[in-house]
PDB file of C-alpha atoms in Angstrom:
ATOM      1  CA  MET X   1      -1.426 -16.611  19.311  1.00 48.00           C
ATOM      2  CA  PRO X   2      -5.020 -17.549  20.233  1.00 51.00           C
ATOM      3  CA  ASP X   3      -4.690 -15.605  23.509  1.00 57.00           C
ATOM      4  CA  PHE X   4      -3.510 -12.532  21.583  1.00 57.00           C
ATOM      5  CA  THR X   5      -6.435 -12.775  19.135  1.00 70.00           C
ATOM      6  CA  ALA X   6      -8.924 -13.105  21.988  1.00 68.00           C
ATOM      7  CA  ARG X   7      -7.411 -10.075  23.680  1.00 70.00           C
ATOM      8  CA  GLN X   8      -7.750  -8.070  20.446  1.00 71.00           C
ATOM      9  CA  ALA X   9     -11.390  -9.083  20.152  1.00 68.00           C
ATOM     10  CA  GLU X  10     -12.046  -8.099  23.766  1.00 75.00           C
ATOM     11  CA  ILE X  11     -10.436  -4.701  23.225  1.00 74.00           C
ATOM     12  CA  MET X  12     -12.432  -4.200  20.026  1.00 74.00           C
ATOM     13  CA  PHE X  13     -15.714  -5.117  21.705  1.00 73.00           C
ATOM     14  CA  GLU X  14     -14.948  -2.821  24.639  1.00 78.00           C
ATOM     15  CA  SER X  15     -14.177   0.038  22.247  1.00 77.00           C
ATOM     16  CA  GLU X  16     -17.452  -0.575  20.455  1.00 77.00           C
ATOM     17  CA  ARG X  17     -19.328  -0.559  23.773  1.00 77.00           C
ATOM     18  CA  ARG X  18     -17.717   2.734  24.775  1.00 79.00           C
ATOM     19  CA  ALA X  19     -18.483   4.232  21.373  1.00 76.00           C
ATOM     20  CA  ARG X  20     -22.076   3.038  21.612  1.00 77.00           C
ATOM     21  CA  ARG X  21     -22.464   4.504  25.109  1.00 75.00           C
ATOM     22  CA  LEU X  22     -20.998   7.787  23.899  1.00 74.00           C
ATOM     23  CA  MET X  23     -23.405   7.876  20.967  1.00 75.00           C
ATOM     24  CA  GLU X  24     -26.321   7.116  23.292  1.00 71.00           C
ATOM     25  CA  GLN X  25     -25.256   9.933  25.613  1.00 69.00           C
ATOM     26  CA  GLN X  26     -24.952  12.345  22.701  1.00 68.00           C
ATOM     27  CA  LEU X  27     -28.354  11.265  21.399  1.00 67.00           C
ATOM     28  CA  GLU X  28     -29.906  11.754  24.837  1.00 66.00           C
ATOM     29  CA  ALA X  29     -28.331  15.207  25.068  1.00 61.00           C
ATOM     30  CA  ALA X  30     -29.704  16.095  21.633  1.00 61.00           C
ATOM     31  CA  ASN X  31     -33.138  14.791  22.616  1.00 58.00           C
ATOM     32  CA  SER X  32     -33.007  16.893  25.779  1.00 55.00           C
ATOM     33  CA  GLU X  33     -32.259  19.992  23.707  1.00 56.00           C
ATOM     34  CA  VAL X  34     -35.168  19.189  21.411  1.00 56.00           C
ATOM     35  CA  ARG X  35     -37.492  18.696  24.395  1.00 58.00           C
ATOM     36  CA  PHE X  36     -36.303  21.965  25.918  1.00 55.00           C
ATOM     37  CA  ALA X  37     -36.859  23.831  22.640  1.00 59.00           C
ATOM     38  CA  SER X  38     -40.305  22.273  22.321  1.00 59.00           C
ATOM     39  CA  LEU X  39     -41.139  23.293  25.892  1.00 61.00           C
ATOM     40  CA  ALA X  40     -39.926  26.837  25.221  1.00 65.00           C
ATOM     41  CA  ARG X  41     -42.111  27.058  22.120  1.00 64.00           C
ATOM     42  CA  THR X  42     -45.086  25.721  24.056  1.00 64.00           C
ATOM     43  CA  ARG X  43     -44.588  28.231  26.881  1.00 66.00           C
ATOM     44  CA  LEU X  44     -44.263  31.098  24.411  1.00 68.00           C
ATOM     45  CA  ARG X  45     -47.315  29.891  22.566  1.00 64.00           C
ATOM     46  CA  LEU X  46     -49.280  29.754  25.816  1.00 67.00           C
ATOM     47  CA  ALA X  47     -48.160  33.257  26.790  1.00 67.00           C
ATOM     48  CA  ARG X  48     -49.159  34.575  23.380  1.00 65.00           C
ATOM     49  CA  ASP X  49     -52.594  32.986  23.543  1.00 65.00           C
ATOM     50  CA  LEU X  50     -53.155  34.280  27.069  1.00 67.00           C
ATOM     51  CA  HIS X  51     -52.283  37.773  25.857  1.00 65.00           C
ATOM     52  CA  ASP X  52     -54.470  37.504  22.790  1.00 64.00           C
ATOM     53  CA  THR X  53     -57.499  36.296  24.737  1.00 64.00           C
ATOM     54  CA  LEU X  54     -57.539  36.860  28.470  1.00 71.00           C
ATOM     55  CA  VAL X  55     -55.651  40.165  28.587  1.00 71.00           C
ATOM     56  CA  HIS X  56     -57.700  41.785  25.819  1.00 72.00           C
ATOM     57  CA  SER X  57     -60.972  40.480  27.220  1.00 76.00           C
ATOM     58  CA  ILE X  58     -60.248  41.425  30.832  1.00 80.00           C
ATOM     59  CA  VAL X  59     -59.206  44.943  29.815  1.00 80.00           C
ATOM     60  CA  ALA X  60     -62.438  45.368  27.844  1.00 80.00           C
ATOM     61  CA  LEU X  61     -64.496  43.997  30.722  1.00 83.00           C
ATOM     62  CA  LEU X  62     -62.710  46.155  33.309  1.00 85.00           C
ATOM     63  CA  THR X  63     -63.228  49.267  31.198  1.00 86.00           C
ATOM     64  CA  GLN X  64     -66.943  48.574  30.911  1.00 86.00           C
ATOM     65  CA  ILE X  65     -67.298  47.853  34.643  1.00 89.00           C
ATOM     66  CA  ARG X  66     -65.652  51.171  35.494  1.00 90.00           C
ATOM     67  CA  LEU X  67     -67.903  52.962  33.040  1.00 88.00           C
ATOM     68  CA  THR X  68     -70.969  51.299  34.563  1.00 89.00           C
ATOM     69  CA  ARG X  69     -69.840  52.330  38.039  1.00 89.00           C
ATOM     70  CA  HIS X  70     -69.616  55.895  36.736  1.00 89.00           C
ATOM     71  CA  PHE X  71     -73.174  55.597  35.383  1.00 88.00           C
ATOM     72  CA  LEU X  72     -74.343  54.370  38.783  1.00 87.00           C
ATOM     73  CA  ALA X  73     -73.323  57.699  40.305  1.00 87.00           C
ATOM     74  CA  THR X  74     -74.144  60.031  37.429  1.00 91.00           C
ATOM     75  CA  ASP X  75     -76.789  58.429  35.191  1.00 89.00           C
ATOM     76  CA  PRO X  76     -78.495  55.379  36.786  1.00 88.00           C
ATOM     77  CA  ALA X  77     -80.722  54.921  33.743  1.00 89.00           C
ATOM     78  CA  ARG X  78     -77.689  53.798  31.736  1.00 90.00           C
ATOM     79  CA  VAL X  79     -76.528  51.160  34.242  1.00 88.00           C
ATOM     80  CA  SER X  80     -78.602  48.428  32.616  1.00 89.00           C
ATOM     81  CA  ASP X  81     -77.060  49.122  29.206  1.00 88.00           C
ATOM     82  CA  GLY X  82     -73.597  49.160  30.749  1.00 86.00           C
ATOM     83  CA  LEU X  83     -74.158  45.776  32.371  1.00 89.00           C
ATOM     84  CA  ALA X  84     -75.377  44.355  29.063  1.00 88.00           C
ATOM     85  CA  VAL X  85     -72.198  45.506  27.329  1.00 85.00           C
ATOM     86  CA  ALA X  86     -70.078  44.060  30.143  1.00 84.00           C
ATOM     87  CA  GLU X  87     -71.904  40.743  29.828  1.00 85.00           C
ATOM     88  CA  GLU X  88     -71.247  40.706  26.083  1.00 82.00           C
ATOM     89  CA  ALA X  89     -67.554  41.406  26.696  1.00 78.00           C
ATOM     90  CA  ALA X  90     -67.408  38.475  29.122  1.00 82.00           C
ATOM     91  CA  ILE X  91     -69.136  36.154  26.638  1.00 81.00           C
ATOM     92  CA  THR X  92     -66.740  37.197  23.878  1.00 74.00           C
ATOM     93  CA  GLY X  93     -63.735  36.698  26.137  1.00 75.00           C
ATOM     94  CA  LEU X  94     -64.927  33.224  27.121  1.00 76.00           C
ATOM     95  CA  ALA X  95     -65.356  32.235  23.476  1.00 72.00           C
ATOM     96  CA  ARG X  96     -61.867  33.478  22.630  1.00 69.00           C
ATOM     97  CA  ALA X  97     -60.366  31.635  25.597  1.00 72.00           C
ATOM     98  CA  ARG X  98     -62.009  28.388  24.502  1.00 70.00           C
ATOM     99  CA  ASP X  99     -60.688  28.909  20.991  1.00 65.00           C
ATOM    100  CA  ALA X 100     -57.184  29.487  22.377  1.00 63.00           C
ATOM    101  CA  ILE X 101     -57.387  26.262  24.400  1.00 65.00           C
ATOM    102  CA  ALA X 102     -58.413  24.376  21.272  1.00 60.00           C
ATOM    103  CA  ARG X 103     -55.395  25.782  19.424  1.00 56.00           C
ATOM    104  CA  LEU X 104     -53.063  24.830  22.278  1.00 56.00           C
ATOM    105  CA  ARG X 105     -54.235  21.230  22.022  1.00 53.00           C
ATOM    106  CA  MET X 106     -53.143  21.138  18.380  1.00 50.00           C
ATOM    107  CA  PRO X 107     -49.386  20.657  17.777  1.00 49.00           C
ATOM    108  CA  ASP X 108     -47.680  23.275  15.626  1.00 48.00           C
ATOM    109  CA  ASP X 109     -46.863  20.768  12.902  1.00 45.00           C
ATOM    110  CA  LEU X 110     -50.538  19.785  12.617  1.00 40.00           C
ATOM    111  CA  GLU X 111     -51.965  23.284  12.373  1.00 42.00           C
ATOM    112  CA  PRO X 112     -53.506  24.213   9.043  1.00 40.00           C
ATOM    113  CA  GLY X 113     -51.573  26.307   6.576  1.00 40.00           C
ATOM    114  CA  SER X 114     -51.462  30.042   6.881  1.00 47.00           C
ATOM    115  CA  ASP X 115     -54.069  31.324   4.441  1.00 80.00           C
ATOM    116  CA  VAL X 116     -53.069  34.953   4.791  1.00 87.00           C
ATOM    117  CA  GLU X 117     -55.383  36.117   2.050  1.00 89.00           C
ATOM    118  CA  LYS X 118     -58.389  34.682   3.874  1.00 88.00           C
ATOM    119  CA  MET X 119     -57.207  36.207   7.159  1.00 89.00           C
ATOM    120  CA  LEU X 120     -56.943  39.601   5.488  1.00 92.00           C
ATOM    121  CA  SER X 121     -60.288  39.221   3.727  1.00 92.00           C
ATOM    122  CA  ASP X 122     -62.014  38.281   6.994  1.00 90.00           C
ATOM    123  CA  PHE X 123     -60.363  41.233   8.739  1.00 90.00           C
ATOM    124  CA  ALA X 124     -61.591  43.656   6.074  1.00 93.00           C
ATOM    125  CA  GLN X 125     -65.109  42.261   6.263  1.00 91.00           C
ATOM    126  CA  GLN X 126     -65.250  42.388  10.061  1.00 88.00           C
ATOM    127  CA  THR X 127     -63.715  45.845  10.538  1.00 89.00           C
ATOM    128  CA  GLY X 128     -64.573  47.749   7.358  1.00 92.00           C
ATOM    129  CA  ILE X 129     -60.887  48.660   6.940  1.00 92.00           C
ATOM    130  CA  GLU X 130     -59.684  48.597   3.336  1.00 94.00           C
ATOM    131  CA  VAL X 131     -57.090  45.868   2.746  1.00 95.00           C
ATOM    132  CA  SER X 132     -54.770  45.421  -0.241  1.00 95.00           C
ATOM    133  CA  THR X 133     -52.611  42.352  -0.785  1.00 94.00           C
ATOM    134  CA  GLN X 134     -49.601  41.744  -3.005  1.00 94.00           C
ATOM    135  CA  ILE X 135     -47.890  38.351  -2.788  1.00 94.00           C
ATOM    136  CA  ALA X 136     -45.080  37.499  -5.186  1.00 94.00           C
ATOM    137  CA  ASP X 137     -45.264  33.997  -6.645  1.00 93.00           C
ATOM    138  CA  ALA X 138     -41.753  33.385  -5.314  1.00 93.00           C
ATOM    139  CA  ALA X 139     -42.954  34.137  -1.783  1.00 94.00           C
ATOM    140  CA  ARG X 140     -45.787  31.602  -1.648  1.00 92.00           C
ATOM    141  CA  PRO X 141     -43.650  28.524  -0.807  1.00 91.00           C
ATOM    142  CA  GLY X 142     -42.015  30.515   1.981  1.00 92.00           C
ATOM    143  CA  LEU X 143     -45.397  31.556   3.365  1.00 92.00           C
ATOM    144  CA  GLN X 144     -46.306  27.870   3.527  1.00 88.00           C
ATOM    145  CA  ASP X 145     -42.986  26.856   5.120  1.00 87.00           C
ATOM    146  CA  HIS X 146     -43.398  29.528   7.809  1.00 89.00           C
ATOM    147  CA  ALA X 147     -47.172  29.115   8.088  1.00 86.00           C
ATOM    148  CA  THR X 148     -47.467  29.185  11.876  1.00 83.00           C
ATOM    149  CA  THR X 149     -45.047  32.078  12.342  1.00 87.00           C
ATOM    150  CA  ILE X 150     -46.688  34.238   9.671  1.00 91.00           C
ATOM    151  CA  ARG X 151     -50.172  33.539  10.975  1.00 87.00           C
ATOM    152  CA  ARG X 152     -49.208  34.515  14.528  1.00 85.00           C
ATOM    153  CA  ILE X 153     -47.433  37.718  13.516  1.00 90.00           C
ATOM    154  CA  LEU X 154     -50.119  38.771  11.049  1.00 91.00           C
ATOM    155  CA  GLY X 155     -52.857  38.063  13.588  1.00 87.00           C
ATOM    156  CA  GLU X 156     -51.176  40.250  16.205  1.00 86.00           C
ATOM    157  CA  ALA X 157     -50.507  43.032  13.691  1.00 91.00           C
ATOM    158  CA  LEU X 158     -54.154  43.065  12.611  1.00 90.00           C
ATOM    159  CA  ARG X 159     -55.352  43.071  16.216  1.00 86.00           C
ATOM    160  CA  ASN X 160     -53.176  46.097  16.910  1.00 85.00           C
ATOM    161  CA  VAL X 161     -54.567  47.862  13.840  1.00 90.00           C
ATOM    162  CA  GLU X 162     -58.134  47.217  14.965  1.00 86.00           C
ATOM    163  CA  ALA X 163     -57.558  48.131  18.613  1.00 80.00           C
ATOM    164  CA  HIS X 164     -55.142  51.055  18.422  1.00 82.00           C
ATOM    165  CA  ALA X 165     -54.330  52.375  14.951  1.00 84.00           C
ATOM    166  CA  LYS X 166     -57.621  53.994  13.849  1.00 89.00           C
ATOM    167  CA  ALA X 167     -56.487  53.151  10.323  1.00 91.00           C
ATOM    168  CA  ARG X 168     -58.469  53.316   7.102  1.00 93.00           C
ATOM    169  CA  ARG X 169     -56.182  51.093   5.026  1.00 94.00           C
ATOM    170  CA  VAL X 170     -53.907  48.098   5.547  1.00 96.00           C
ATOM    171  CA  ARG X 171     -51.433  46.762   2.996  1.00 96.00           C
ATOM    172  CA  PHE X 172     -49.858  43.274   3.028  1.00 97.00           C
ATOM    173  CA  ASP X 173     -46.792  42.511   0.905  1.00 96.00           C
ATOM    174  CA  ALA X 174     -44.740  39.319   0.672  1.00 96.00           C
ATOM    175  CA  VAL X 175     -41.606  39.093  -1.486  1.00 96.00           C
ATOM    176  CA  VAL X 176     -38.350  37.165  -1.646  1.00 95.00           C
ATOM    177  CA  GLU X 177     -35.123  39.048  -1.094  1.00 93.00           C
ATOM    178  CA  ARG X 178     -31.961  37.401  -2.411  1.00 91.00           C
ATOM    179  CA  THR X 179     -28.501  38.306  -1.141  1.00 85.00           C
ATOM    180  CA  GLU X 180     -25.106  36.640  -0.992  1.00 83.00           C
ATOM    181  CA  ALA X 181     -26.066  35.290   2.427  1.00 81.00           C
ATOM    182  CA  GLY X 182     -29.103  33.508   0.973  1.00 85.00           C
ATOM    183  CA  ALA X 183     -32.784  34.063   0.248  1.00 91.00           C
ATOM    184  CA  ARG X 184     -35.222  35.486   2.783  1.00 94.00           C
ATOM    185  CA  LEU X 185     -38.966  35.922   2.894  1.00 95.00           C
ATOM    186  CA  ILE X 186     -39.898  39.552   3.575  1.00 96.00           C
ATOM    187  CA  VAL X 187     -43.427  40.178   4.834  1.00 97.00           C
ATOM    188  CA  ASP X 188     -44.704  43.714   5.428  1.00 97.00           C
ATOM    189  CA  VAL X 189     -47.939  44.693   7.167  1.00 96.00           C
ATOM    190  CA  ARG X 190     -48.454  48.438   6.855  1.00 96.00           C
ATOM    191  CA  ASP X 191     -51.309  50.656   8.028  1.00 96.00           C
ATOM    192  CA  ASP X 192     -52.091  54.356   7.588  1.00 93.00           C
ATOM    193  CA  GLY X 193     -53.220  54.836  11.180  1.00 92.00           C
ATOM    194  CA  ARG X 194     -52.192  57.289  13.847  1.00 89.00           C
ATOM    195  CA  GLY X 195     -48.923  55.516  14.648  1.00 88.00           C
ATOM    196  CA  PHE X 196     -46.985  55.886  17.890  1.00 85.00           C
ATOM    197  CA  ASP X 197     -43.608  56.982  19.198  1.00 77.00           C
ATOM    198  CA  GLY X 198     -41.453  53.876  18.982  1.00 65.00           C
ATOM    199  CA  THR X 199     -38.804  55.394  21.263  1.00 64.00           C
ATOM    200  CA  VAL X 200     -41.179  55.530  24.237  1.00 58.00           C
ATOM    201  CA  PRO X 201     -41.621  52.271  26.206  1.00 55.00           C
ATOM    202  CA  ARG X 202     -45.210  51.053  26.069  1.00 55.00           C
ATOM    203  CA  GLN X 203     -46.680  49.143  28.987  1.00 47.00           C
ATOM    204  CA  GLY X 204     -48.999  46.224  28.387  1.00 44.00           C
ATOM    205  CA  HIS X 205     -47.938  45.625  24.792  1.00 51.00           C
ATOM    206  CA  PHE X 206     -46.579  42.093  25.078  1.00 51.00           C
ATOM    207  CA  GLY X 207     -47.926  41.490  21.573  1.00 67.00           C
ATOM    208  CA  LEU X 208     -45.149  43.531  19.966  1.00 74.00           C
ATOM    209  CA  ILE X 209     -42.528  41.572  21.891  1.00 78.00           C
ATOM    210  CA  GLY X 210     -44.286  38.322  21.049  1.00 77.00           C
ATOM    211  CA  MET X 211     -44.072  39.005  17.312  1.00 84.00           C
ATOM    212  CA  ALA X 212     -40.303  39.415  17.561  1.00 87.00           C
ATOM    213  CA  GLU X 213     -39.974  36.252  19.650  1.00 83.00           C
ATOM    214  CA  PHE X 214     -41.976  34.171  17.192  1.00 83.00           C
ATOM    215  CA  ALA X 215     -39.777  35.384  14.333  1.00 89.00           C
ATOM    216  CA  GLU X 216     -36.637  34.560  16.322  1.00 89.00           C
ATOM    217  CA  LEU X 217     -37.866  31.007  16.954  1.00 84.00           C
ATOM    218  CA  ALA X 218     -38.029  30.596  13.161  1.00 86.00           C
ATOM    219  CA  GLY X 219     -34.531  32.022  12.700  1.00 89.00           C
ATOM    220  CA  GLY X 220     -35.742  35.434  11.568  1.00 92.00           C
ATOM    221  CA  GLN X 221     -36.451  38.943  12.766  1.00 94.00           C
ATOM    222  CA  CYS X 222     -39.547  41.091  13.176  1.00 95.00           C
ATOM    223  CA  ALA X 223     -39.286  44.856  13.580  1.00 93.00           C
ATOM    224  CA  VAL X 224     -41.956  47.498  14.119  1.00 92.00           C
ATOM    225  CA  GLU X 225     -41.483  50.972  12.652  1.00 92.00           C
ATOM    226  CA  SER X 226     -43.854  53.779  13.581  1.00 90.00           C
ATOM    227  CA  ALA X 227     -44.134  57.475  14.306  1.00 90.00           C
ATOM    228  CA  PRO X 228     -47.037  59.656  15.454  1.00 91.00           C
ATOM    229  CA  GLY X 229     -49.277  60.401  12.482  1.00 89.00           C
ATOM    230  CA  ALA X 230     -47.215  58.221  10.119  1.00 91.00           C
ATOM    231  CA  GLY X 231     -48.846  54.819  10.479  1.00 92.00           C
ATOM    232  CA  THR X 232     -47.082  51.607  11.433  1.00 93.00           C
ATOM    233  CA  LEU X 233     -44.999  49.053   9.531  1.00 95.00           C
ATOM    234  CA  VAL X 234     -44.459  45.516  10.826  1.00 95.00           C
ATOM    235  CA  ARG X 235     -41.639  43.923   8.806  1.00 96.00           C
ATOM    236  CA  THR X 236     -40.787  40.248   9.189  1.00 96.00           C
ATOM    237  CA  SER X 237     -37.709  38.631   7.635  1.00 95.00           C
ATOM    238  CA  LEU X 238     -37.448  34.829   7.638  1.00 94.00           C
ATOM    239  CA  PRO X 239     -34.873  32.456   6.099  1.00 92.00           C
ATOM    240  CA  LEU X 240     -35.938  30.342   3.143  1.00 89.00           C
ATOM    241  CA  THR X 241     -34.991  26.733   2.484  1.00 76.00           C
ATOM    242  CA  VAL X 242     -33.414  25.710  -0.804  1.00 59.00           C
ATOM    243  CA  SER X 243     -36.616  23.950  -1.865  1.00 54.00           C
ATOM    244  CA  ALA X 244     -38.682  27.070  -1.185  1.00 53.00           C
ATOM    245  CA  THR X 245     -36.367  29.251  -3.264  1.00 56.00           C
ATOM    246  CA  ASN X 246     -36.321  26.770  -6.145  1.00 55.00           C
ATOM    247  CA  ASP X 247     -40.080  26.274  -6.314  1.00 53.00           C
ATOM    248  CA  ARG X 248     -40.629  29.619  -8.007  1.00 49.00           C
ATOM    249  CA  SER X 249     -38.575  32.480  -9.326  1.00 46.00           C
ATOM    250  CA  GLY X 250     -39.154  36.204  -9.447  1.00 46.00           C
ATOM    251  CA  ALA X 251     -40.518  38.632  -6.883  1.00 47.00           C
ATOM    252  CA  VAL X 252     -42.872  41.552  -6.686  1.00 42.00           C
ATOM    253  CA  GLY X 253     -41.655  44.768  -5.107  1.00 41.00           C
ATOM    254  CA  ALA X 254     -43.410  46.286  -2.163  1.00 38.00           C
TER     255      ALA X 254
END
């Protein structure tokens, strides 16, 4: 009888060891997935910041250098002014690159909340473009939950408006859409600019792809609708948590 009891205990302990090893392996696998996802987010974040800073700045600098070279052959008196503009473009690009590096050093979960109203107000002040904002009370918790994603997408949308759209007005709307599948935050950024043909592939516009990728990382979607002469709409749809949907009720239509 004692031998049988000891054997049972040995079997039980061995089973516990195997179960513990299995749990440790599963935990390690889960940790590996988390590390991989974190690395993917970091790489995407780096690519986005490189696009937002270096690509824009280098294009501006290259354009000015080519223009200055043209002045050298056709109007030498304007070369000095051209060099001054090129120098300013380089200084601006350097400042933006340093700002991007500072942001990369800050983890996503430590970044400040997305104050979209301040972003829009600053944009209007800097560009002279008229901006209107309508945020439903029900959407505010969702804007906070998805702070980083919204800030990135809105920032890219506003940069595109400033650089390409030749718009006079920009409208920002945020509402909550409720369906049987659950509640979603719907954010629209619309401009009245010249638009573009969305069916024609556009080279050098990683920013549009980046917006979609950032939304996908948050479990959502981001689509761009545009047509020549009809302005552009950037629509982002993101899932809401139960707490975000219960914080407030009601929505404002776009």
